Coordinates of C-alpha atoms in Angstrom, one line a residue:
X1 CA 82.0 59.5 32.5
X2 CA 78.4 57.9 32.8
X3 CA 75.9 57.6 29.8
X4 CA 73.0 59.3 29.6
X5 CA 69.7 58.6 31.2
X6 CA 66.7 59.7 29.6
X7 CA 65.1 57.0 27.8
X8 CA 61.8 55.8 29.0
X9 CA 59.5 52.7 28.3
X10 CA 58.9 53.6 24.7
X11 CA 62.2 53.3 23.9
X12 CA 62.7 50.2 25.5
X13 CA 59.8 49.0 23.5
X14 CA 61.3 50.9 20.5
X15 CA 64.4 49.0 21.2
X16 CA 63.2 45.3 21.1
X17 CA 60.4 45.5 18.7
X18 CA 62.6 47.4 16.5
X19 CA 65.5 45.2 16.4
X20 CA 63.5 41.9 16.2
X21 CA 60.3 42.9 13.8
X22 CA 62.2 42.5 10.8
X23 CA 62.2 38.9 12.0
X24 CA 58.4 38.8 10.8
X25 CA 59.3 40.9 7.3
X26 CA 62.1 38.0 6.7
X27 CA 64.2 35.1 7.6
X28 CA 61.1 32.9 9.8
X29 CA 60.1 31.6 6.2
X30 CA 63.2 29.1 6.6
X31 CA 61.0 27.4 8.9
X32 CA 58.7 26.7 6.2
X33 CA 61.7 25.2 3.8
X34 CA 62.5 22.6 6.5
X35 CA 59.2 21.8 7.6
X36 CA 56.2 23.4 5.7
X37 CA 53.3 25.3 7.3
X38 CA 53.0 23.4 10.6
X39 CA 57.0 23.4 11.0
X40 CA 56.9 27.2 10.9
X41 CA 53.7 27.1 13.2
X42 CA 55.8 24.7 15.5
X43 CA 58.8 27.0 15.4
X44 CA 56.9 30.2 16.0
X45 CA 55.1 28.5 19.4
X46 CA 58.4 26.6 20.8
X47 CA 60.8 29.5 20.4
X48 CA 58.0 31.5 21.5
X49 CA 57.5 30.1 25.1
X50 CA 61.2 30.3 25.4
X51 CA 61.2 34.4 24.5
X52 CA 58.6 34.6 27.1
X53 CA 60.9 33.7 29.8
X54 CA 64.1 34.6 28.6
X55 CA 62.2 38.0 28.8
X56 CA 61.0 37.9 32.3
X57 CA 64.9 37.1 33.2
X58 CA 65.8 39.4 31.1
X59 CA 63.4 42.2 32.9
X60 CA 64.1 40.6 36.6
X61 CA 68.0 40.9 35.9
X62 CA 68.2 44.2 34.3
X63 CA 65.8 46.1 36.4
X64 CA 67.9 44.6 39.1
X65 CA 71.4 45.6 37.9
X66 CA 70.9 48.3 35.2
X67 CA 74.0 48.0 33.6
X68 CA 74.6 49.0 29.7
X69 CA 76.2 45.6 29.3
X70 CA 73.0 43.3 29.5
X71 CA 73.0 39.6 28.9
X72 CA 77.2 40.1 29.6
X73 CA 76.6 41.7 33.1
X74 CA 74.0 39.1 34.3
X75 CA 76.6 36.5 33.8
X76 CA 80.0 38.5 35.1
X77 CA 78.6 39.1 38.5
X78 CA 76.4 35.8 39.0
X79 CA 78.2 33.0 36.8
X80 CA 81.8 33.7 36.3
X81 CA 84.0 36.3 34.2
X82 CA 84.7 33.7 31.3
X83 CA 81.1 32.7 30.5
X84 CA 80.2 36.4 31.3
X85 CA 82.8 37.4 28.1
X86 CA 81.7 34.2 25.7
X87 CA 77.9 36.1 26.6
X88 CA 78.9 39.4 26.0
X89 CA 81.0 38.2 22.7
X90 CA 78.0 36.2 21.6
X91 CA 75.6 39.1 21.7
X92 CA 77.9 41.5 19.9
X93 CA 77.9 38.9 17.3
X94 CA 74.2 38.1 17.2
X95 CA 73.7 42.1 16.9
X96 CA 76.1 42.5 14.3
X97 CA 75.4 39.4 12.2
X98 CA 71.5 40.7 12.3
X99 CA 72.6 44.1 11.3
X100 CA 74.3 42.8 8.6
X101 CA 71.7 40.6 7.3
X102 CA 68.9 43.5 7.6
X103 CA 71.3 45.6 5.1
X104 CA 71.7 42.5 2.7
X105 CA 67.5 42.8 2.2
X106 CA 67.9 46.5 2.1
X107 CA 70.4 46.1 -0.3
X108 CA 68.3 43.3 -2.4
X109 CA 64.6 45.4 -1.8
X110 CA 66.8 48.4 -3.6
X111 CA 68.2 46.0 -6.0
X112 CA 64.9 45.1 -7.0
X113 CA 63.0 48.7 -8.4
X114 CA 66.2 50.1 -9.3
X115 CA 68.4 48.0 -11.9
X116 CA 72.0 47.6 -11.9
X117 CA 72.1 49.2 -8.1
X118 CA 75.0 47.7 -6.2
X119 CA 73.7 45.7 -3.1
X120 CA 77.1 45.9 -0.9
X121 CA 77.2 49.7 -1.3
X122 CA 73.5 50.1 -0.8
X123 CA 74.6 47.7 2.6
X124 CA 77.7 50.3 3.5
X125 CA 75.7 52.8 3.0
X126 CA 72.7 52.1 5.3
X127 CA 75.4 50.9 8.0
X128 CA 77.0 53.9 8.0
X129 CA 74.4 55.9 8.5
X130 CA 73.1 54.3 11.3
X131 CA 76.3 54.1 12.7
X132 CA 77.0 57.6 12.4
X133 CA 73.5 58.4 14.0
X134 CA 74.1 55.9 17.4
X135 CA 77.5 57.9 17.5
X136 CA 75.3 61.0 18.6
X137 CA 73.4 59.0 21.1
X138 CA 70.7 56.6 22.2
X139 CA 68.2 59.0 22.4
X140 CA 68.1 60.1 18.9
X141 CA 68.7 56.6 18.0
X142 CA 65.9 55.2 19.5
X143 CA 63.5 57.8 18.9
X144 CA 64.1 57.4 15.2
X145 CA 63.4 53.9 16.0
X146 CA 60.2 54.4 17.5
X147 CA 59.1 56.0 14.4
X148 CA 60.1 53.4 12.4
X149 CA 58.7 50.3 14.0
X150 CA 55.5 52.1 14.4
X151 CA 55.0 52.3 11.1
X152 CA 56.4 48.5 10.0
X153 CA 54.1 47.3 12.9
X154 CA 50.9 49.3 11.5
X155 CA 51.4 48.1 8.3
X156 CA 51.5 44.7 9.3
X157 CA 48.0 45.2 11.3
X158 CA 46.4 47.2 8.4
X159 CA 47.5 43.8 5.8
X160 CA 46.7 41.6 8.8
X161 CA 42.8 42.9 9.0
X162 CA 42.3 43.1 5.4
X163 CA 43.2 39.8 4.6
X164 CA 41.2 38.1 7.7
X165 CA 38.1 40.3 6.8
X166 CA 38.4 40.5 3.0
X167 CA 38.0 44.1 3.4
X168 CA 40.7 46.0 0.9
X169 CA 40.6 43.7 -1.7
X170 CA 43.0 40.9 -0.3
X171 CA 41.8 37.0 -1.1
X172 CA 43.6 34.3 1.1
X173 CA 44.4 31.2 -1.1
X174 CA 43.8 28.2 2.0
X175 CA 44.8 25.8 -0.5
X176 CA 48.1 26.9 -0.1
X177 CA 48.0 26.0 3.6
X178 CA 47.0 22.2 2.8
X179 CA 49.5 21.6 0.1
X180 CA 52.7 22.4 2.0
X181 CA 51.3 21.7 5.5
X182 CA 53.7 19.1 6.3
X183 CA 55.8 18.5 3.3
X184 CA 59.0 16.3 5.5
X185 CA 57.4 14.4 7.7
X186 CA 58.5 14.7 11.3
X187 CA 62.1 15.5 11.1
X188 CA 61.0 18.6 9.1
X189 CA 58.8 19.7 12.1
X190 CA 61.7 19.6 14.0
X191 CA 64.5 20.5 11.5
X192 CA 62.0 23.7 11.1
X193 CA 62.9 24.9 15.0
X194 CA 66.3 25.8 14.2
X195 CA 64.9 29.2 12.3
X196 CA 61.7 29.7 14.7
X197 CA 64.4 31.9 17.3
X198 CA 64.5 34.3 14.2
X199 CA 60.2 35.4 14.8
X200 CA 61.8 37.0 18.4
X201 CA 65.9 37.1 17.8
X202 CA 67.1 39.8 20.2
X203 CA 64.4 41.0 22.3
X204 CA 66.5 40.3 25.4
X205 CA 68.1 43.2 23.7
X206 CA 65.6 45.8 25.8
X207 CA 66.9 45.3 28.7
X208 CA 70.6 46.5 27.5
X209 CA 69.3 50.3 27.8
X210 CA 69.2 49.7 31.3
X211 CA 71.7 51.9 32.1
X212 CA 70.7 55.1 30.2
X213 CA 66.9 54.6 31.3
X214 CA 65.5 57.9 33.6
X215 CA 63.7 54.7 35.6
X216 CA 64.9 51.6 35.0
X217 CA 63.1 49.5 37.5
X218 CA 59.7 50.7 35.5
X219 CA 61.1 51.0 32.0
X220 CA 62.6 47.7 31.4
X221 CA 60.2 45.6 32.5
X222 CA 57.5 47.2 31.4
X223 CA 59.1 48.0 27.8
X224 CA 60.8 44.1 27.6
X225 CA 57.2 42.7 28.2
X226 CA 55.5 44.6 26.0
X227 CA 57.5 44.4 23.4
X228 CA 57.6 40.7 23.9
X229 CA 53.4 40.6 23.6
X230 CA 53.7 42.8 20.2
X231 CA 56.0 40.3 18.6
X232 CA 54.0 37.2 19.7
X233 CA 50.7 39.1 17.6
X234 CA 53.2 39.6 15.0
X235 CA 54.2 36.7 14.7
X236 CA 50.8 35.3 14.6
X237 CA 49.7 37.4 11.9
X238 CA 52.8 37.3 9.7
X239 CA 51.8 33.5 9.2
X240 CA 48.9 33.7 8.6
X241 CA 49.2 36.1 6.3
X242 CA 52.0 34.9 4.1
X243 CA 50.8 30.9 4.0
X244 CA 47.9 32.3 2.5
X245 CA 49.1 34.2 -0.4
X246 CA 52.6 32.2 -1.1
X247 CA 52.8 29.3 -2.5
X248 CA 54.9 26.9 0.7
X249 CA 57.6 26.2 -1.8
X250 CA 58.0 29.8 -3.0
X251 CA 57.7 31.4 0.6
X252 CA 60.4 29.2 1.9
X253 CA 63.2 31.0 -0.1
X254 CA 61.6 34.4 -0.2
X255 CA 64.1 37.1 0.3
X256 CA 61.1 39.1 1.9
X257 CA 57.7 37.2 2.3
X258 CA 55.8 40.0 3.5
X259 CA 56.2 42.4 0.8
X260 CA 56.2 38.9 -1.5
X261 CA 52.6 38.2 -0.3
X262 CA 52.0 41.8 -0.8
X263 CA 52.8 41.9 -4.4
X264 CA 50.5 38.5 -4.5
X265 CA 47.6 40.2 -3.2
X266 CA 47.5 42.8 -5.9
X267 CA 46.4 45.1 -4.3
X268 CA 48.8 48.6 -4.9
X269 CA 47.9 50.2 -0.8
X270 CA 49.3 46.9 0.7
X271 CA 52.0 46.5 -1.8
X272 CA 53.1 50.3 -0.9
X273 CA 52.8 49.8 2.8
X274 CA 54.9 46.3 3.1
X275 CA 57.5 47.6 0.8
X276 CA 58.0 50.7 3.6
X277 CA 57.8 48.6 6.3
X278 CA 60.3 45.7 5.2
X279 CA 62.4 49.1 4.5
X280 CA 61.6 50.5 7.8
X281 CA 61.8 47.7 9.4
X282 CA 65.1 46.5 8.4
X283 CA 66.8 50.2 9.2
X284 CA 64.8 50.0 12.9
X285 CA 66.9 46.6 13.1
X286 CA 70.3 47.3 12.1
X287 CA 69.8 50.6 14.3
X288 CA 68.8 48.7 17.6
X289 CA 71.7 46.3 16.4
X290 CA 74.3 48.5 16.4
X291 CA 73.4 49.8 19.8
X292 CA 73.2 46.7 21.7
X293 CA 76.5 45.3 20.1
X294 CA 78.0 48.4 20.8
X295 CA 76.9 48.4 24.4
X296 CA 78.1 44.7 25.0
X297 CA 81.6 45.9 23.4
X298 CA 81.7 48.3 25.5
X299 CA 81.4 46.3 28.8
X300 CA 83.7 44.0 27.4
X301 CA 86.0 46.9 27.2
X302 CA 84.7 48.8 30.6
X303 CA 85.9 45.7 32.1
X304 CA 89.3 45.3 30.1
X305 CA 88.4 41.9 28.2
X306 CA 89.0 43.7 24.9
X307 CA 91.4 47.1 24.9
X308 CA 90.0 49.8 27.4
X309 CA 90.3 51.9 24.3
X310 CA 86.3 51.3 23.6
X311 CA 85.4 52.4 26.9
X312 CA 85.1 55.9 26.4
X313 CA 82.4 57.8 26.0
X314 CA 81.7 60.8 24.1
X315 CA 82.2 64.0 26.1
X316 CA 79.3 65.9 24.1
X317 CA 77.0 63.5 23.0
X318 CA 77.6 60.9 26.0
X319 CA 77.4 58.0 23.7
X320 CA 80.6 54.9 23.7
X321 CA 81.4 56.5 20.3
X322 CA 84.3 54.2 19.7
X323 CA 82.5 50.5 20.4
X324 CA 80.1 52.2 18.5
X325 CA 82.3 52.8 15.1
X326 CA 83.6 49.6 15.2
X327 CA 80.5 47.8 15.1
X328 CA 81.0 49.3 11.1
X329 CA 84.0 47.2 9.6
X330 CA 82.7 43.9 11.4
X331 CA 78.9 44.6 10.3
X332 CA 80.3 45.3 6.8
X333 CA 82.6 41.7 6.3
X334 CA 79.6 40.0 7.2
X335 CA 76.9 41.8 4.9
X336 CA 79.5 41.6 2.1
X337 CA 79.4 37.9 2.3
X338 CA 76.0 38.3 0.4
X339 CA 74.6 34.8 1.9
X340 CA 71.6 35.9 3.8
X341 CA 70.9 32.3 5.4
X342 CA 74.5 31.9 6.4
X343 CA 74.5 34.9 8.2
X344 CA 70.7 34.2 9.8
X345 CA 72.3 31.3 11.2
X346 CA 75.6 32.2 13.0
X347 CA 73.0 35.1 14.5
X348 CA 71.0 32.6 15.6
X349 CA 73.5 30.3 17.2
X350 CA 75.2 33.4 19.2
X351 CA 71.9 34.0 20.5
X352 CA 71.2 30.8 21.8
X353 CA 74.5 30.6 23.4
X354 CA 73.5 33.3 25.4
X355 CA 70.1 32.0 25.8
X356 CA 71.7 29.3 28.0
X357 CA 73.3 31.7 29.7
X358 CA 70.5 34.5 30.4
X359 CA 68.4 32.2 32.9
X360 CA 71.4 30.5 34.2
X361 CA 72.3 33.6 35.6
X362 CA 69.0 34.5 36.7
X363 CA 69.1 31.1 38.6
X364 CA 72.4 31.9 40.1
X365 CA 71.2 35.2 41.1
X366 CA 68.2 33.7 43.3
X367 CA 70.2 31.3 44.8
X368 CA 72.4 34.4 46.1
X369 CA 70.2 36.9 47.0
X370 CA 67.3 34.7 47.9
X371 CA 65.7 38.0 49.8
X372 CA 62.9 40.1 47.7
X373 CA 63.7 43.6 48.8
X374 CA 63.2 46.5 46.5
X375 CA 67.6 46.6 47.5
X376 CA 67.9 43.6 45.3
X377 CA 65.3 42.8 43.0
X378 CA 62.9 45.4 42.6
X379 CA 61.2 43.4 39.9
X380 CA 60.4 39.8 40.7
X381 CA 59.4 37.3 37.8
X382 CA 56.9 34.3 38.3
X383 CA 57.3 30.8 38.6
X384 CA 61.0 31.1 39.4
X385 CA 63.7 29.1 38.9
X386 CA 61.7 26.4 36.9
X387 CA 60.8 28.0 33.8
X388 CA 64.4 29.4 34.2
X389 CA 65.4 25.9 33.9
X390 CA 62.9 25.3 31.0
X391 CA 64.1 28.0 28.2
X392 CA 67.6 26.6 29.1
X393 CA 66.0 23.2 27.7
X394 CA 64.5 24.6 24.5
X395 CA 67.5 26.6 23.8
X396 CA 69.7 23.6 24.1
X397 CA 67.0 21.6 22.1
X398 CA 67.2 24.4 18.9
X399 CA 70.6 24.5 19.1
X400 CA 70.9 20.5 18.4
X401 CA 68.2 21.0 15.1
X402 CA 71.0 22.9 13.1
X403 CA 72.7 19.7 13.0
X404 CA 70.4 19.0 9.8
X405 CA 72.2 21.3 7.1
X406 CA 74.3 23.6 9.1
X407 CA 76.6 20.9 11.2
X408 CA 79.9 22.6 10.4
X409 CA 78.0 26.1 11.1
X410 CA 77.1 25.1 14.6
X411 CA 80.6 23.1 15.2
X412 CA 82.2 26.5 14.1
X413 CA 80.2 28.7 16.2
X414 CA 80.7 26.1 19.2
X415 CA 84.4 25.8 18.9
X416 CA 84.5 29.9 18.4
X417 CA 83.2 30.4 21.4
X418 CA 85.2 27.5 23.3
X419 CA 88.4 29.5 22.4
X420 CA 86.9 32.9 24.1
X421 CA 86.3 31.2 26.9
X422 CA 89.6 30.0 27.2
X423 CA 91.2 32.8 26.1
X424 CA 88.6 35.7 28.3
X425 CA 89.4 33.2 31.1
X426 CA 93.3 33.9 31.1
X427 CA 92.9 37.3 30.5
X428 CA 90.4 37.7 33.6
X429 CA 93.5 35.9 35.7
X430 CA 95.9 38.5 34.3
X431 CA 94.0 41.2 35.9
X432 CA 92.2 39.2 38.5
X433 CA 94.1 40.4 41.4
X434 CA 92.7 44.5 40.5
X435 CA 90.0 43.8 39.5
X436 CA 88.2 41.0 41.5
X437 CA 85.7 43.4 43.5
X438 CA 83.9 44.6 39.7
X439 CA 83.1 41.1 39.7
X440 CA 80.8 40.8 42.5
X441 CA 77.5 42.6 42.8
X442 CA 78.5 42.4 46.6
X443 CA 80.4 45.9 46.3
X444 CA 77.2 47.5 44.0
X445 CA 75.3 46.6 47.5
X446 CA 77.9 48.0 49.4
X447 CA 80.2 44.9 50.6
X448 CA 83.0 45.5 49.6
X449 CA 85.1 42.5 50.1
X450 CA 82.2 39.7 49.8
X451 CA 85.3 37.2 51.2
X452 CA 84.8 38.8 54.6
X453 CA 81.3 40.3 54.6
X454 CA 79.7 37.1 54.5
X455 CA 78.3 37.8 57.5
X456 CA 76.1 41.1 56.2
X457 CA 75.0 39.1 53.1
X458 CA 74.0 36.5 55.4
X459 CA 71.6 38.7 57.7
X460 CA 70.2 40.0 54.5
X461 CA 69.4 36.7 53.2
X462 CA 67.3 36.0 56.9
X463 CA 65.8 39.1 56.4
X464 CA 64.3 37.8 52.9
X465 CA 62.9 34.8 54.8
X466 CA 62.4 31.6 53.1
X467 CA 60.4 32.9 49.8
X468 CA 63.0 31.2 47.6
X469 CA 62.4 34.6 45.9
X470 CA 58.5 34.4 45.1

């Protein structure tokens, strides 16, 4: 049974933004306690040229494939079914880590106007619900999250033009910007990079909606890409904003700087407005969250790498209801750990594994299908394969900062995902011998033995001339 398609380029843009613009409401201020103001400028421009292209892949590759499984799919049919699995493991657990820690500041914004309120069951709670409401579909899903990243971006804006102008009553302190401009020298600058990926974390999650989009060849790229230009201003103005109103020591350990800088302000519109969009904000991401790591579980599954048992999709509401419930019980063991930066991290990490991977695949995929037609890429990205080869730098690059006070995070997170490999690698050999062809986006073109139609691929690739792709 096929999911349904009916989403369109608003709810691919609902999708990204919503999952990643709590990453402007909390969790980029760590940049600040590593490197002070210009570490977290330095963070938010570095990560950001490497969300630019992992974006364009991620538009080229899904608009190509449009498969449900994403970042996973890329890699199983143009790296290898081992590295495909680690990918697809490593974005459920960037999904469901950032789920988790969007509850934890639900739980702790609660916490914080009504006393003696139990975080963890204010966390349970809000995963539950959000679980329950992906179990009826995408479409409702999304929809709510259109609504609610509207809003959280809007109020962003409105705080955003008030403080540049002065109009509303908000008075920047730029003495705050010069105290704690550069408080560690450079190692902070660079220590700061390891938390910049958390401004964009997950927009390559857009393009996992392939599947279930009425026209996926226009509504991913064009819904990735603007999403991607709406976090970049957002990004931009969340700085701005917060270094100006937060003291550099205070903002680097705010649980949530926005609605922090809105309290500073004192001015009650602003301070009502951030406080609903750091609540809206962090549903819209645990929502897109539990989507995408559903939809990676349940390629993993569609594909037999985990039990086919999460395959199946809901006769009525067309939805892979059971990947979906058992995002819950994983989302719920991290957000009961209560350590917000802990779980920030191990997000972060996953996400840069697959970072590696994203482009690497879109590499791969030139090099075999070098022709252009609308057959094979229908979308075509620029300046392709070298800023492929570029984001894969930076990604390694960030990954080498959490060396500085989270070494035996990253070693864990490395060595985690060493032992799927291995283990995803024998289970592909298990079943290698039915199910080779899924492997090979020969059969989606219709070859379907690409061990003898070598031939057929081979006039295709003439046919492309010698573009190289472009």
């Amino acid at each position: 049974m096929e999911l349904e398609k009916k989403l369109r380029p608003y709810h691919v843009w609902a999708l990204g933004v919503g999952i990643v613009l709590v990453g402007e409401y909390m969790g980029w201020n760590f940049t600040v306690a590593k490197g002070g103001i210009l570490g977290a400028l330095l963070a938010m421009i570095v990560a950001g040229v490497m969300y630019i292209i992992i974006s364009i892949c991620a538009s080229e590759l899904g608009a190509s494939t449009k498969l449900a499984g994403g970042p996973y799919d890329w890699v199983r049919l143009f790296v290898g079914p081992g590295a495909a699995a680690i990918v697809g493991l490593g974005v459920y657990m960037e999904y469901i880590a950032l789920s988790a820690a969007d509850a934890i500041v639900v739980g702790q914004l609660a916490a914080a106007y009504i006393p003696g309120i139990n975080v963890q069951a204010v966390a349970l709670l809000i995963l539950a619900i959000l679980t329950f409401i992906n179990y009826r579909g995408a479409v409702t899903a999304l929809t709510l999250n259109f609504f609610l990243t509207f809003v959280a971006a809007i109020a962003i804006l409105l705080f955003f033009l008030s403080s540049a102008t002065g109009i509303g009553g908000v008075t920047l302190h730029p003495e705050n910007l010069f105290s704690g401009a550069i408080p560690y020298g450079m190692v902070g600058l660079f220590a700061a990079l390891q938390f910049g990926p958390w401004f964009y974390l997950g927009i390559e999650g857009a393009a996992m909606c392939a599947e279930e989009c009425k026209k996926p060849t226009r509504a991913v790229p064009l819904g990735q890409q603007a999403g991607m230009i709406t976090l970049l201003l957002m990004a931009g103005m969340t700085l701005f904003i917060c270094s100006g109103l937060i003291d550099s020591d205070k903002l680097g350990a705010s649980v949530y700087p926005l609605f922090e800088a809105a309290q500073n302000s004192g001015v009650g519109i602003f301070i009502f407005l951030l406080a609903v969009g750091t609540l809206f904000t962090c549903i819209a991401s645990a929502n897109g969250c539990v989507n995408d790591s559903s939809r990676s579980w349940f390629a993993l599954a569609r594909d037999e790498f985990v039990s086919d048992w999460f395959a199946a999709v809901h006769p009525k509401y067309k939805s892979p209801y059971r990947a979906v419930i058992f995002t819950l019980p994983v989302a719920v063991g991290f957000a009961f750990s209560g350590y917000l930066d802990q779980v920030i991290t191990f997000s972060i990490i996953s996400g840069l594994v697959c970072y590696v991977m994203i482009p690497f695949a879109l590499i791969r995929f030139r090099k075999m299908y070098p022709t252009s037609t609308s057959q094979v890429r229908p979308y075509i990205g620029p300046l392709q394969p070298y800023i492929a080869m570029f984001a894969i730098v930076i990604a390694v690059v960030i990954m080498s900062t959490f060396y500085w006070a989270y070494q035996l995070n990253l070693i864990f997170a490395l060595v985690f995902y060493v032992v799927a490999y291995f283990y995803f690698s024998w289970r592909y050999k298990k079943m290698k011998s039915t199910r080779k062809a899924q492997f090979s986006w020969d059969a989606k073109l219709g070859w379907p033995d690409p061990e003898v139609q070598l031939g057929q691929k081979a006039q295709v690739n003439t046919e492309g001339g010698n573009n190289n792709g472009n």
